[in-house]
Coordinates of C-alpha atoms and ligand atoms in Angstrom, one line a residue:
X1 CA 90.1 78.7 91.2
X2 CA 90.0 77.1 94.6
X3 CA 92.1 78.8 97.3
X4 CA 95.1 76.8 98.1
X5 CA 95.6 75.0 101.4
X6 CA 97.7 76.8 103.7
X7 CA 100.5 74.8 105.0
X8 CA 99.3 74.4 108.9
X9 CA 102.7 73.0 109.7
X10 CA 104.5 75.9 108.8
X11 CA 105.3 79.1 111.0
X12 CA 105.4 81.8 108.8
X13 CA 107.7 84.9 109.7
X14 CA 104.8 87.1 109.5
X15 CA 101.1 86.5 108.8
X16 CA 98.8 89.6 107.6
X17 CA 95.3 90.3 108.0
X18 CA 93.8 92.5 105.1
X19 CA 94.9 93.1 101.5
X20 CA 94.3 96.8 101.3
X21 CA 96.7 99.7 101.1
X22 CA 97.9 98.7 104.5
X23 CA 98.0 94.9 103.8
X24 CA 99.4 95.3 100.4
X25 CA 102.2 97.3 101.4
X26 CA 103.2 94.9 104.5
X27 CA 103.4 92.2 102.2
X28 CA 105.4 94.2 99.5
X29 CA 108.1 95.5 102.1
X30 CA 108.1 92.2 104.4
X31 CA 108.7 89.9 101.4
X32 CA 111.3 92.3 99.8
X33 CA 113.2 91.7 103.1
X34 CA 112.8 88.1 102.0
X35 CA 110.3 86.9 104.9
X36 CA 108.1 84.1 104.3
X37 CA 104.5 86.1 104.5
X38 CA 101.1 84.6 104.5
X39 CA 98.5 87.4 103.4
X40 CA 94.6 86.3 104.8
X41 CA 92.0 88.3 103.2
X42 CA 88.3 87.9 103.9
X43 CA 86.8 88.5 100.6
X44 CA 87.2 87.1 97.1
X45 CA 90.0 87.6 94.6
X46 CA 87.5 89.1 91.9
X47 CA 88.4 89.4 88.2
X48 CA 88.7 93.0 88.8
X49 CA 89.0 94.1 84.9
X50 CA 85.6 92.5 84.6
X51 CA 84.1 94.2 87.3
X52 CA 85.4 97.7 86.7
X53 CA 84.9 97.5 82.6
X54 CA 86.4 101.2 82.5
X55 CA 85.6 101.5 78.9
X56 CA 82.1 100.4 78.9
X57 CA 79.3 102.6 77.4
X58 CA 76.4 103.3 79.3
X59 CA 74.3 102.2 76.5
X60 CA 76.1 98.6 76.5
X61 CA 74.9 97.9 80.2
X62 CA 71.6 96.3 80.8
X63 CA 71.1 98.8 83.7
X64 CA 72.8 101.9 81.9
X65 CA 75.5 101.2 84.8
X66 CA 73.0 101.2 87.6
X67 CA 72.3 98.4 90.0
X68 CA 70.1 95.5 88.5
X69 CA 66.6 94.9 90.2
X70 CA 66.7 93.5 93.6
X71 CA 69.4 95.5 94.7
X72 CA 69.4 98.7 96.5
X73 CA 72.4 101.2 97.6
X74 CA 71.6 103.3 100.7
X75 CA 71.1 106.9 100.4
X76 CA 71.7 109.9 102.5
X77 CA 68.1 110.3 103.6
X78 CA 67.7 106.6 104.7
X79 CA 71.0 106.7 106.7
X80 CA 69.2 109.7 108.4
X81 CA 66.1 108.2 109.2
X82 CA 67.1 104.8 110.0
X83 CA 69.3 103.2 112.5
X84 CA 72.0 100.2 112.0
X85 CA 71.6 97.4 111.1
X86 CA 70.4 98.8 108.0
X87 CA 68.5 95.5 106.6
X88 CA 65.1 96.1 108.2
X89 CA 63.0 98.0 106.0
X90 CA 64.6 97.4 103.0
X91 CA 62.9 93.6 102.9
X92 CA 62.2 94.0 99.2
X93 CA 66.0 94.1 98.3
X94 CA 68.0 91.1 97.8
X95 CA 71.1 92.7 97.8
X96 CA 71.6 95.8 100.0
X97 CA 74.8 98.1 99.7
X98 CA 76.4 101.4 101.3
X99 CA 75.8 104.4 99.5
X100 CA 78.8 104.0 97.3
X101 CA 77.6 100.8 96.1
X102 CA 75.2 102.4 93.5
X103 CA 76.4 100.9 90.2
X104 CA 76.7 97.6 88.4
X105 CA 80.6 98.0 88.6
X106 CA 80.8 98.3 92.7
X107 CA 78.1 95.5 93.3
X108 CA 80.7 92.8 93.9
X109 CA 83.2 94.8 95.4
X110 CA 81.3 96.6 98.4
X111 CA 79.8 94.2 101.0
X112 CA 76.3 93.3 101.1
X113 CA 74.9 94.8 104.4
X114 CA 72.9 92.2 105.2
X115 CA 75.8 89.7 105.6
X116 CA 77.8 92.4 107.4
X117 CA 75.6 93.9 109.7
X118 CA 76.7 96.8 112.3
X119 CA 74.9 98.5 115.2
X120 CA 74.6 101.7 117.3
X121 CA 74.9 105.3 116.1
X122 CA 74.3 106.1 112.7
X123 CA 77.1 105.8 110.2
X124 CA 77.6 105.2 106.2
X125 CA 80.0 102.4 106.7
X126 CA 81.6 101.8 103.4
X127 CA 83.6 98.3 103.2
X128 CA 85.2 96.3 100.4
X129 CA 85.7 92.7 101.0
X130 CA 87.8 91.4 98.2
X131 CA 91.3 91.4 97.2
X132 CA 92.5 95.2 97.6
X133 CA 89.9 96.2 99.5
X134 CA 88.8 100.0 99.1
X135 CA 91.9 100.7 96.9
X136 CA 90.0 99.0 93.9
X137 CA 87.6 101.8 94.1
X138 CA 89.2 104.8 96.0
X139 CA 89.3 108.3 95.0
X140 CA 93.1 108.6 94.4
X141 CA 93.5 111.8 95.9
X142 CA 97.2 111.0 97.8
X143 CA 98.3 113.7 99.9
X144 CA 101.0 113.9 102.9
X145 CA 100.6 115.4 106.4
X146 CA 102.9 117.5 107.8
X147 CA 104.0 118.7 111.4
X148 CA 100.9 121.0 111.2
X149 CA 99.0 117.7 111.7
X150 CA 102.0 115.6 113.7
X151 CA 102.2 118.1 116.1
X152 CA 98.8 120.0 115.8
X153 CA 98.7 119.7 119.8
X154 CA 101.7 122.0 120.0
X155 CA 99.8 124.8 118.0
X156 CA 96.4 124.7 119.5
X157 CA 96.9 122.5 122.7
X158 CA 94.0 119.6 121.8
X159 CA 94.6 116.1 121.9
X160 CA 97.7 114.4 121.5
X161 CA 101.1 114.9 119.3
X162 CA 102.1 112.0 117.0
X163 CA 105.3 110.1 118.2
X164 CA 106.9 110.9 115.1
X165 CA 107.6 114.1 113.2
X166 CA 107.6 114.7 109.2
X167 CA 111.2 114.3 108.9
X168 CA 110.7 110.5 110.3
X169 CA 108.1 110.0 107.8
X170 CA 109.5 112.0 104.6
X171 CA 111.6 109.4 103.7
X172 CA 108.8 106.9 103.4
X173 CA 106.4 109.1 101.5
X174 CA 109.3 109.4 98.9
X175 CA 109.6 105.5 98.6
X176 CA 105.8 105.4 98.1
X177 CA 106.0 108.0 95.4
X178 CA 108.5 106.3 93.6
X179 CA 107.2 102.9 93.9
X180 CA 103.3 103.5 93.2
X181 CA 103.5 106.7 91.1
X182 CA 101.6 110.1 91.8
X183 CA 100.6 113.2 89.7
X184 CA 100.6 116.5 90.7
X185 CA 102.2 119.9 91.1
X186 CA 105.0 121.4 93.3
X187 CA 103.3 124.2 95.6
X188 CA 106.0 124.6 98.4
X189 CA 103.4 124.7 101.2
X190 CA 104.7 123.7 104.6
X191 CA 101.4 122.4 105.6
X192 CA 101.0 120.1 102.3
X193 CA 104.6 118.9 101.7
X194 CA 105.1 118.2 97.9
X195 CA 105.5 114.8 96.6
X196 CA 107.9 113.6 94.0
X197 CA 105.7 113.8 91.1
X198 CA 105.3 112.7 87.8
X199 CA 103.4 114.4 84.8
X200 CA 100.9 116.5 86.0
X201 CA 97.1 117.0 84.7
X202 CA 96.0 120.7 83.4
X203 CA 93.5 122.7 85.1
X204 CA 90.6 123.7 82.9
X205 CA 89.5 127.4 82.2
X206 CA 87.0 127.7 85.1
X207 CA 89.4 126.1 87.6
X208 CA 92.2 128.7 86.5
X209 CA 89.6 131.2 87.0
X210 CA 88.9 129.9 90.6
X211 CA 92.9 129.7 91.1
X212 CA 93.8 133.2 90.1
X213 CA 90.7 134.5 91.8
X214 CA 91.6 133.3 95.1
X215 CA 95.3 133.8 95.0
X216 CA 94.9 137.6 96.3
X217 CA 93.5 136.1 99.5
X218 CA 96.5 133.8 99.8
X219 CA 94.7 130.6 99.2
X220 CA 95.9 127.9 97.1
X221 CA 94.1 125.8 94.4
X222 CA 96.4 122.8 93.0
X223 CA 96.1 120.1 90.5
X224 CA 94.7 117.1 92.0
X225 CA 97.3 115.0 93.6
X226 CA 96.2 111.5 92.3
X227 CA 97.8 108.2 93.1
X228 CA 98.2 107.5 89.7
X229 CA 100.7 106.8 87.4
X230 CA 101.0 109.2 84.6
X231 CA 104.6 108.4 83.1
X232 CA 104.5 104.7 83.9
X233 CA 106.3 102.6 86.3
X234 CA 109.2 100.5 84.7
X235 CA 109.6 98.4 87.5
X236 CA 105.7 97.1 87.4
X237 CA 104.3 95.0 84.6
X238 CA 101.0 94.8 86.0
X239 CA 100.2 98.6 85.7
X240 CA 100.0 100.7 82.7
X241 CA 100.4 104.5 82.5
X242 CA 97.3 106.9 82.7
X243 CA 95.8 107.5 79.2
X244 CA 93.7 110.0 80.4
X245 CA 90.4 108.2 79.7
X246 CA 88.5 110.1 82.2
X247 CA 86.7 106.9 83.1
X248 CA 88.0 106.7 86.5
X249 CA 85.3 109.3 88.0
X250 CA 82.6 107.2 86.2
X251 CA 83.3 103.6 87.7
X252 CA 85.4 104.1 90.4
X253 CA 88.5 102.2 89.6
X254 CA 90.8 102.0 86.6
X255 CA 90.9 98.5 84.7
X256 CA 94.2 99.3 83.3
X257 CA 95.6 99.9 86.8
X258 CA 97.2 103.5 86.1
X259 CA 95.3 104.5 89.4
X260 CA 97.2 102.7 92.5
X261 CA 95.2 99.6 93.6
X262 CA 96.7 97.0 96.1
X263 CA 96.9 93.8 93.8
X264 CA 98.6 95.2 90.8
X265 CA 100.6 97.8 93.0
X266 CA 101.9 95.8 95.9
X267 CA 100.3 92.1 95.9
X268 CA 101.3 90.7 92.7
X269 CA 105.0 92.1 92.9
X270 CA 105.2 90.6 96.2
X271 CA 103.8 87.0 94.9
X272 CA 106.7 87.3 92.2
X273 CA 109.4 87.2 94.8
X274 CA 108.0 83.8 95.7
X275 CA 107.7 84.9 99.4
X276 CA 104.1 85.4 99.5
X277 CA 101.2 82.9 100.3
X278 CA 97.8 84.6 99.6
X279 CA 94.9 82.8 100.9
X280 CA 91.4 84.8 100.2
X281 CA 88.0 83.9 101.3
X282 CA 89.7 83.7 105.0
X283 CA 87.8 85.8 107.8
X284 CA 90.1 86.3 110.6
X285 CA 88.0 85.9 114.0
X286 CA 91.0 86.0 116.4
X287 CA 94.6 86.6 117.0
X288 CA 95.6 83.6 118.9
X289 CA 98.3 84.1 122.1
X290 CA 100.7 82.0 123.2
X291 CA 99.8 81.6 127.1
X292 CA 103.4 81.0 128.3
X293 CA 105.2 84.3 126.2
X294 CA 101.9 86.6 126.0
X295 CA 103.1 86.9 122.6
X296 CA 100.8 86.5 119.4
X297 CA 100.9 83.1 117.9
X298 CA 98.9 83.4 115.0
X299 CA 95.5 83.6 113.5
X300 CA 92.3 81.9 113.7
X301 CA 90.2 82.1 110.6
X302 CA 87.0 80.7 108.8
X303 CA 86.8 80.2 105.0
X304 CA 84.1 82.4 103.8
X305 CA 82.6 79.8 101.5
X306 CA 82.9 76.2 103.3
X307 CA 82.8 77.9 106.7
X308 CA 85.7 75.4 107.9
X309 CA 87.9 77.1 110.5
X310 CA 91.5 77.0 110.6
X311 CA 94.4 78.0 112.7
X312 CA 98.0 79.5 111.4
X313 CA 101.3 80.4 113.2
X314 CA 103.1 83.4 112.5
X315 CA 106.4 84.8 114.4
X316 CA 104.4 87.9 114.1
X317 CA 101.1 89.1 113.2
X318 CA 100.3 92.3 111.3
X319 CA 96.7 93.8 111.5
X320 CA 95.6 95.6 108.4
X321 CA 92.1 95.0 108.0
X322 CA 91.4 98.8 107.9
X323 CA 90.6 100.9 111.0
X324 CA 87.2 99.6 112.0
X325 CA 87.6 96.0 111.4
X326 CA 91.1 95.9 112.9
X327 CA 89.7 97.4 116.4
X328 CA 86.8 94.7 115.8
X329 CA 89.4 91.8 115.6
X330 CA 91.5 93.1 118.5
X331 CA 88.6 93.4 120.7
X332 CA 87.5 90.0 119.6
X333 CA 90.9 88.7 120.5
X334 CA 90.0 88.2 124.1
X335 CA 91.8 85.7 126.2
X336 CA 92.8 85.2 129.8
X337 CA 96.1 87.0 129.6
X338 CA 93.9 89.8 128.0
X339 CA 90.5 89.8 129.1
X340 CA 89.6 93.3 127.3
X341 CA 90.9 92.3 124.0
X342 CA 94.3 92.1 122.5
X343 CA 96.6 95.0 122.9
X344 CA 94.2 97.1 125.0
X345 CA 95.9 97.5 128.6
X346 CA 95.2 101.0 128.0
X347 CA 91.5 100.5 127.2
X348 CA 92.0 102.9 124.2
X349 CA 91.2 100.0 121.3
X350 CA 88.0 101.5 119.4
X351 CA 88.4 104.8 121.0
X352 CA 89.7 108.0 119.6
X353 CA 87.8 106.9 116.5
X354 CA 88.0 110.1 114.1
X355 CA 87.8 110.7 110.3
X356 CA 86.7 113.7 107.9
X357 CA 83.4 115.9 107.9
X358 CA 81.8 116.5 104.6
X359 CA 78.7 117.9 103.0
X360 CA 79.2 121.8 102.5
X361 CA 79.6 122.5 99.1
X362 CA 79.3 125.2 96.5
X363 CA 78.3 125.0 92.9
X364 CA 78.4 127.7 90.3
X365 CA 79.3 128.7 86.6
X366 CA 82.0 130.8 84.6
X367 CA 79.5 132.7 82.8
X368 CA 82.3 133.7 80.1
X369 CA 82.2 130.0 79.0
X370 CA 78.8 129.7 78.4
X371 CA 78.2 129.0 74.5
X372 CA 81.8 128.4 74.0
X373 CA 82.7 125.2 72.0
X374 CA 83.2 122.1 73.8
X375 CA 86.8 121.0 75.4
X376 CA 88.2 117.6 76.1
X377 CA 88.3 118.1 79.7
X378 CA 87.3 114.6 81.4
X379 CA 90.7 113.1 80.2
X380 CA 91.9 113.3 84.0
X381 CA 92.2 111.1 86.8
X382 CA 91.1 114.4 89.0
X383 CA 90.5 118.0 88.7
X384 CA 91.6 120.2 91.5
X385 CA 92.3 120.3 95.4
X386 CA 92.0 123.6 97.2
X387 CA 94.1 123.5 100.0
X388 CA 93.7 124.1 104.0
X389 CA 93.8 127.7 104.7
X390 CA 92.4 127.9 108.3
X391 CA 94.4 127.8 111.5
X392 CA 97.7 128.2 109.9
X393 CA 99.2 131.6 110.7
X394 CA 96.0 133.0 112.1
X395 CA 93.8 131.5 114.8
X396 CA 90.1 131.0 113.8
X397 CA 88.0 132.5 116.8
X398 CA 85.0 129.7 116.3
X399 CA 87.0 126.2 115.8
X400 CA 90.5 124.4 115.6
X401 CA 92.1 122.4 112.9
X402 CA 91.2 122.8 109.1
X403 CA 89.6 121.7 106.0
X404 CA 90.3 121.7 102.2
X405 CA 88.4 121.3 99.3
X406 CA 87.9 119.0 96.3
X407 CA 86.2 120.2 93.2
X408 CA 86.0 120.2 89.4
X409 CA 84.7 121.5 86.4
X410 CA 84.7 121.2 82.7
X411 CA 83.1 119.1 79.7
X412 CA 82.1 115.5 80.6
X413 CA 80.1 112.4 79.4
X414 CA 77.2 113.8 81.8
X415 CA 77.5 117.3 82.1
X416 CA 76.5 119.0 85.1
X417 CA 72.8 120.5 84.3
X418 CA 71.5 117.7 82.3
X419 CA 68.8 117.5 85.1
X420 CA 67.6 120.9 83.9
X421 CA 64.0 120.8 83.4
X422 CA 63.0 121.0 79.5
X423 CA 62.5 119.1 76.6
X424 CA 63.4 119.0 72.9
X425 CA 65.7 121.1 70.6
X426 CA 65.4 123.8 72.9
X427 CA 66.7 121.8 76.0
X428 CA 69.5 120.0 74.0
X429 CA 70.5 123.8 73.0
X430 CA 70.3 124.7 76.7
X431 CA 72.9 121.7 77.7
X432 CA 75.1 122.0 74.9
X433 CA 75.4 126.0 75.5
X434 CA 76.2 125.6 79.2
X435 CA 78.0 122.4 79.8
X436 CA 81.7 122.8 80.5
X437 CA 80.9 126.1 82.4
X438 CA 80.0 124.6 85.8
X439 CA 82.4 124.3 88.4
X440 CA 81.5 123.1 92.1
X441 CA 83.7 121.9 95.3
X442 CA 82.9 120.4 98.4
X443 CA 84.9 120.3 101.5
X444 CA 86.8 117.8 103.9
X445 CA 87.4 118.8 107.4
X446 CA 89.1 117.2 110.4
X447 CA 86.9 115.5 112.9
X448 CA 88.6 116.0 116.4
X449 CA 90.1 112.5 118.0
X450 CA 87.8 112.2 120.9
X451 CA 88.1 109.3 123.6
X452 CA 84.3 109.1 123.8
X453 CA 83.9 108.5 120.2
X454 CA 84.2 104.6 119.9
X455 CA 83.3 101.4 119.0
X456 CA 82.8 98.3 120.5
X457 CA 81.2 94.7 120.0
X458 CA 77.6 94.2 119.9
X459 CA 76.5 91.8 122.6
X460 CA 73.8 90.2 120.3
X461 CA 74.2 90.8 116.7
X462 CA 76.7 88.8 114.6
X463 CA 77.7 88.5 110.8
X464 CA 77.0 85.9 108.4
X465 CA 80.1 83.9 110.2
X466 CA 78.6 84.4 113.8
X467 CA 81.1 87.0 114.4
X468 CA 80.1 89.5 116.9
X469 CA 79.1 92.8 115.0
X470 CA 80.6 96.2 115.5
X471 CA 78.8 98.9 117.6
X472 CA 79.1 102.8 116.8
X473 CA 79.1 105.3 119.5
X474 CA 80.3 108.4 117.3
X475 CA 78.8 111.8 116.6
X476 CA 80.3 115.0 115.2
X477 CA 80.8 117.4 117.9
X478 CA 80.3 121.1 118.1
X479 CA 83.8 122.0 116.5
X480 CA 83.1 120.1 113.6
X481 CA 79.6 121.8 113.3
X482 CA 81.1 125.2 113.7
X483 CA 83.6 124.3 111.0
X484 CA 81.0 123.2 108.8
X485 CA 79.4 126.6 108.6
X486 CA 82.7 128.3 107.8
X487 CA 83.1 125.7 104.9
X488 CA 79.9 126.9 103.6
X489 CA 80.9 130.7 104.1
X490 CA 84.5 130.4 102.5
X491 CA 83.1 128.2 99.5
X492 CA 80.8 131.2 98.8
X493 CA 83.2 133.9 99.4
X494 CA 85.9 132.4 96.9
X495 CA 83.6 131.8 94.1
X496 CA 82.6 135.3 94.5
X497 CA 86.1 136.7 94.7
X498 CA 86.7 134.9 91.6
X499 CA 83.7 136.2 89.7
X500 CA 82.0 132.9 89.2
X501 CA 78.0 132.9 89.4
X502 CA 76.8 130.9 92.4
X503 CA 74.1 128.6 91.4
X504 CA 73.9 126.6 95.0
X505 CA 75.6 126.7 98.1
X506 CA 75.0 124.0 101.0
X507 CA 75.9 123.7 104.7
X508 CA 74.2 120.4 104.9
X509 CA 76.4 117.8 106.8
X510 CA 76.5 114.3 105.6
X511 CA 76.0 111.1 107.5
X512 CA 79.0 110.3 109.6
X513 CA 81.4 108.1 107.7
X514 CA 80.5 109.6 104.6
X515 CA 84.3 110.7 104.0
X516 CA 85.3 106.7 104.2
X517 CA 88.5 107.9 106.0
X518 CA 88.2 106.3 109.2
X519 CA 90.9 106.5 111.4
X520 CA 92.4 106.3 115.1
X521 CA 90.8 103.2 117.0
X522 CA 94.4 101.8 117.8
X523 CA 96.4 105.2 118.1
X524 CA 100.3 105.6 118.4
X525 CA 101.7 107.3 121.4
X526 CA 104.8 107.3 123.7
X527 CA 102.8 106.5 126.8
X528 CA 101.3 103.1 127.1
X529 CA 98.6 104.3 129.3
X530 CA 97.2 106.1 126.7
X531 CA 97.8 104.9 123.6
X532 CA 98.0 101.4 121.7
X533 CA 101.0 101.5 119.6
X534 CA 104.3 102.7 119.6
X535 CA 105.9 104.9 116.7
X536 CA 106.4 101.8 114.9
X537 CA 102.8 100.6 115.0
X538 CA 103.9 98.2 117.3
X539 CA 101.7 97.0 120.4
X540 CA 102.9 98.2 123.3
X541 CA 101.6 95.0 125.0
X542 CA 102.3 92.3 122.5
X543 CA 105.8 92.9 120.9
X544 CA 105.2 90.7 117.8
X545 CA 101.8 92.3 117.2
X546 CA 101.7 95.2 114.6
X547 CA 98.5 97.3 113.5
X548 CA 99.6 99.0 110.2
X549 CA 96.5 100.7 108.9
X550 CA 94.6 104.0 109.6
X551 CA 93.8 102.7 113.4
X552 CA 97.3 104.1 114.3
X553 CA 96.4 107.8 113.4
X554 CA 96.6 110.3 116.5
X555 CA 94.4 112.6 114.6
X556 CA 92.4 112.7 111.2
X557 CA 94.2 116.0 109.9
X558 CA 92.1 117.1 106.9
X559 CA 94.2 115.4 104.2
X560 CA 93.1 112.1 102.7
X561 CA 94.8 109.2 104.6
X562 CA 95.9 106.4 102.3
X563 CA 99.1 107.8 101.3
X564 CA 100.2 108.0 104.9
X565 CA 99.0 104.7 105.6
X566 CA 101.1 103.1 103.1
X567 CA 104.5 105.5 104.2
X568 CA 103.7 104.7 107.7
X569 CA 103.2 101.0 107.1
X570 CA 106.8 100.9 105.0
X571 CA 108.5 102.5 107.9
X572 CA 107.0 100.0 110.4
X573 CA 107.9 96.9 108.3
X574 CA 111.3 98.0 108.0
X575 CA 111.5 98.1 111.6
X576 CA 109.8 94.7 112.1
X577 CA 111.9 93.0 109.5
X578 CA 115.3 94.5 111.5
X579 CA 114.1 93.5 114.8
X580 CA 113.0 89.8 113.6
X581 CA 116.4 89.5 112.2
X582 CA 117.9 90.6 115.6
X583 CA 115.6 88.1 117.4
X584 CA 113.8 91.1 119.2
X585 CA 110.3 90.2 118.6
Ligands
LIG601 C1 84.7 105.4 97.1 C2 86.1 105.9 97.8 C3 87.0 106.8 97.6 C4 87.9 107.0 98.4 N1 88.8 108.0 98.1 C5 90.0 108.2 98.7 C6 90.9 109.3 98.3 O1 90.8 110.2 97.5 N2 92.2 109.5 99.2 C7 92.5 108.8 100.0 O2 93.4 108.9 100.7 N3 91.5 107.5 100.4 C8 90.3 107.4 99.9 N4 89.7 106.2 100.2 C9 89.9 105.6 101.3 C10 90.9 104.3 101.1 O3 90.6 103.5 100.0 C11 91.2 103.7 102.1 O4 92.0 104.8 103.1 C12 92.4 102.6 102.1 O5 92.2 101.5 101.3 C13 92.4 102.3 103.5 O6 93.2 101.2 103.4 P1 93.1 99.7 104.4 O7 94.2 98.9 104.0 O8 93.5 100.2 105.7 O9 91.6 99.1 104.2 P2 91.1 98.5 102.9 O10 91.4 99.0 101.7 O11 89.5 98.7 103.3 O12 91.4 96.8 103.0 C14 91.1 96.1 104.0 C15 91.2 95.0 103.8 O13 91.1 94.0 105.0 C16 90.1 92.6 104.8 N5 89.4 92.4 106.2 C17 88.8 92.9 106.8 N6 88.3 92.3 107.8 C18 89.0 90.9 107.5 C19 89.2 89.9 108.5 N7 88.5 89.9 109.7 N8 89.8 88.8 107.9 C20 90.8 89.0 106.8 N9 90.8 90.3 106.1 C21 89.9 91.1 106.6 C22 88.9 93.6 104.0 O14 88.2 92.5 103.0 C23 89.9 94.6 103.1 O15 89.9 93.6 101.8 C24 88.4 106.2 99.5 C25 87.5 105.0 99.5 C26 86.4 104.6 99.0 C27 85.7 103.5 99.2
LIG602 S1 91.9 108.6 83.5 FE1 93.8 107.3 83.9 S2 93.6 106.7 86.2 FE2 91.5 107.4 85.2 S3 90.4 105.3 84.5 FE3 91.4 106.5 82.7 S4 93.6 105.5 82.8 FE4 92.7 104.9 84.2

């Protein structure tokens, strides 16, 4: 279906750029306030149920779920031995995807690296250019941050505090929980606040063994807190409750939308208000500025299919293109008034870029489960989360901040161990006997926000639409490497404490970017000299410009960011609507 012609004569109350977690939430909140909103999305509107095919059996897929011939997804070694842009050296592959695009179900969701190059230091940049962005395939772990994160500087003296406290954002986390649905179990931890949970999933035998084994160490393993509705949402006709089909771990997304995704969770309901105009295939290339007032006046974009250019006008502009793309867009929006890019008088746009370090992990076995009858364990939208325990009550001598583990165990369609060597009846017997007894977990740790970790525009390389590519200047530092050593040691120590047989322990750190939790490129703060946005994600320099995605984070914490992105965005959009009504923007 052709995209609608946008009414260029109209001045929208708000023009939103990007339709993922942040842009979708902005559309929901602002249309609920009765504002006339235009949502510009660079990618296509996909028939997402057709893409995800959650219930398709591997043998019904021509490639057993793998990529078709002529397509390639980058692996860890390739990220290590090549430098971006990752096109050269892969000439035989017509389509080239990031490491996450390694299945037939992802190939239309993640970008083709050839059309969307970037340069600089090694970075596994995962982008999803389609309606809903990365929320179509996200892992769903939905965690809150706490004052251990918002006020981290007060605890260890490093970096900056956020301009908000947990009490400012807590009511908005509640709103997100209730509007979108989340499953989990209350633990009453000060560093990982509870949500308003729907029906929890169950831990299986090996997971309970680990949970109990580490209790004596004061460590907490809890059910995966998934951004999934397990009880259903009466107010949303586009989403079903989770039927525990266990398919989400195989295919990335959920074709009945029990797992939150931005289109069904936020954008379709916003369209039902009659206040939202959606235009997909619309690549924003510049935020335009009124030279008289210095305020944002609208957005200049290119139709990704026809290559035609358009300019739309808005009373406010809301940037939600995802952390790195948002920084790129601000840097692209240079003008006589803003020669360093928009909202960049501090020089901090693109800087303080941070995320999570990944790689260290442990795999083991609950030997008492070997030979036991199989159990139905994969009917869950997630397994377990082992919460942060470093630098809470005590100070670690070698590093600051913390990390948590995501892991799982149990029977599944492709049980771990199927890569064991052997053949015939004895091989099958070996697999059957051991399946269900394996357990593994991997860590996600905070990468410190540092000014010298940054992105800027490449002076030469451009994308398919002639827009300058992003250039990375980003590396993990000593704190991260020391933390990674500790991740390996504690993973091993906890499996031992629980009496699990250790099969494999690794301290190998994955390429920068692997966590897909990029943050911090337009951070919030009270000081306009060292931050880009105020506590409402409003530009210090341009008061009708808001940047409502992970760019605003002051530090990465070690908790996954998406629930916080949406809670912050809700708070900021309430503020925006209020200010607009008072004619203050
Ligand atoms: C495989 C995977 C697993 C993940 N697991 C988790 C998890 O367990 N927990 C968690 O918290 N997070 C997870 N994430 C991260 C999560 O998806 C992101 O934090 C979240 O989607 C960020 O929302 P966003 O709106 O900032 O960006 P996105 O969701 O990426 O949306 C940005 C949108 O902006 C559009 N856009 C970009 N540039 C332009 C432009 N110039 N003009 C117009 N539109 C533009 C893009 O096409 C895209 O649709 C995961 C991500 C992936 C891919
Ligand atoms: S387990 Fe639940 S969330 Fe996952 S694909 Fe199935 S229904 Fe969707």
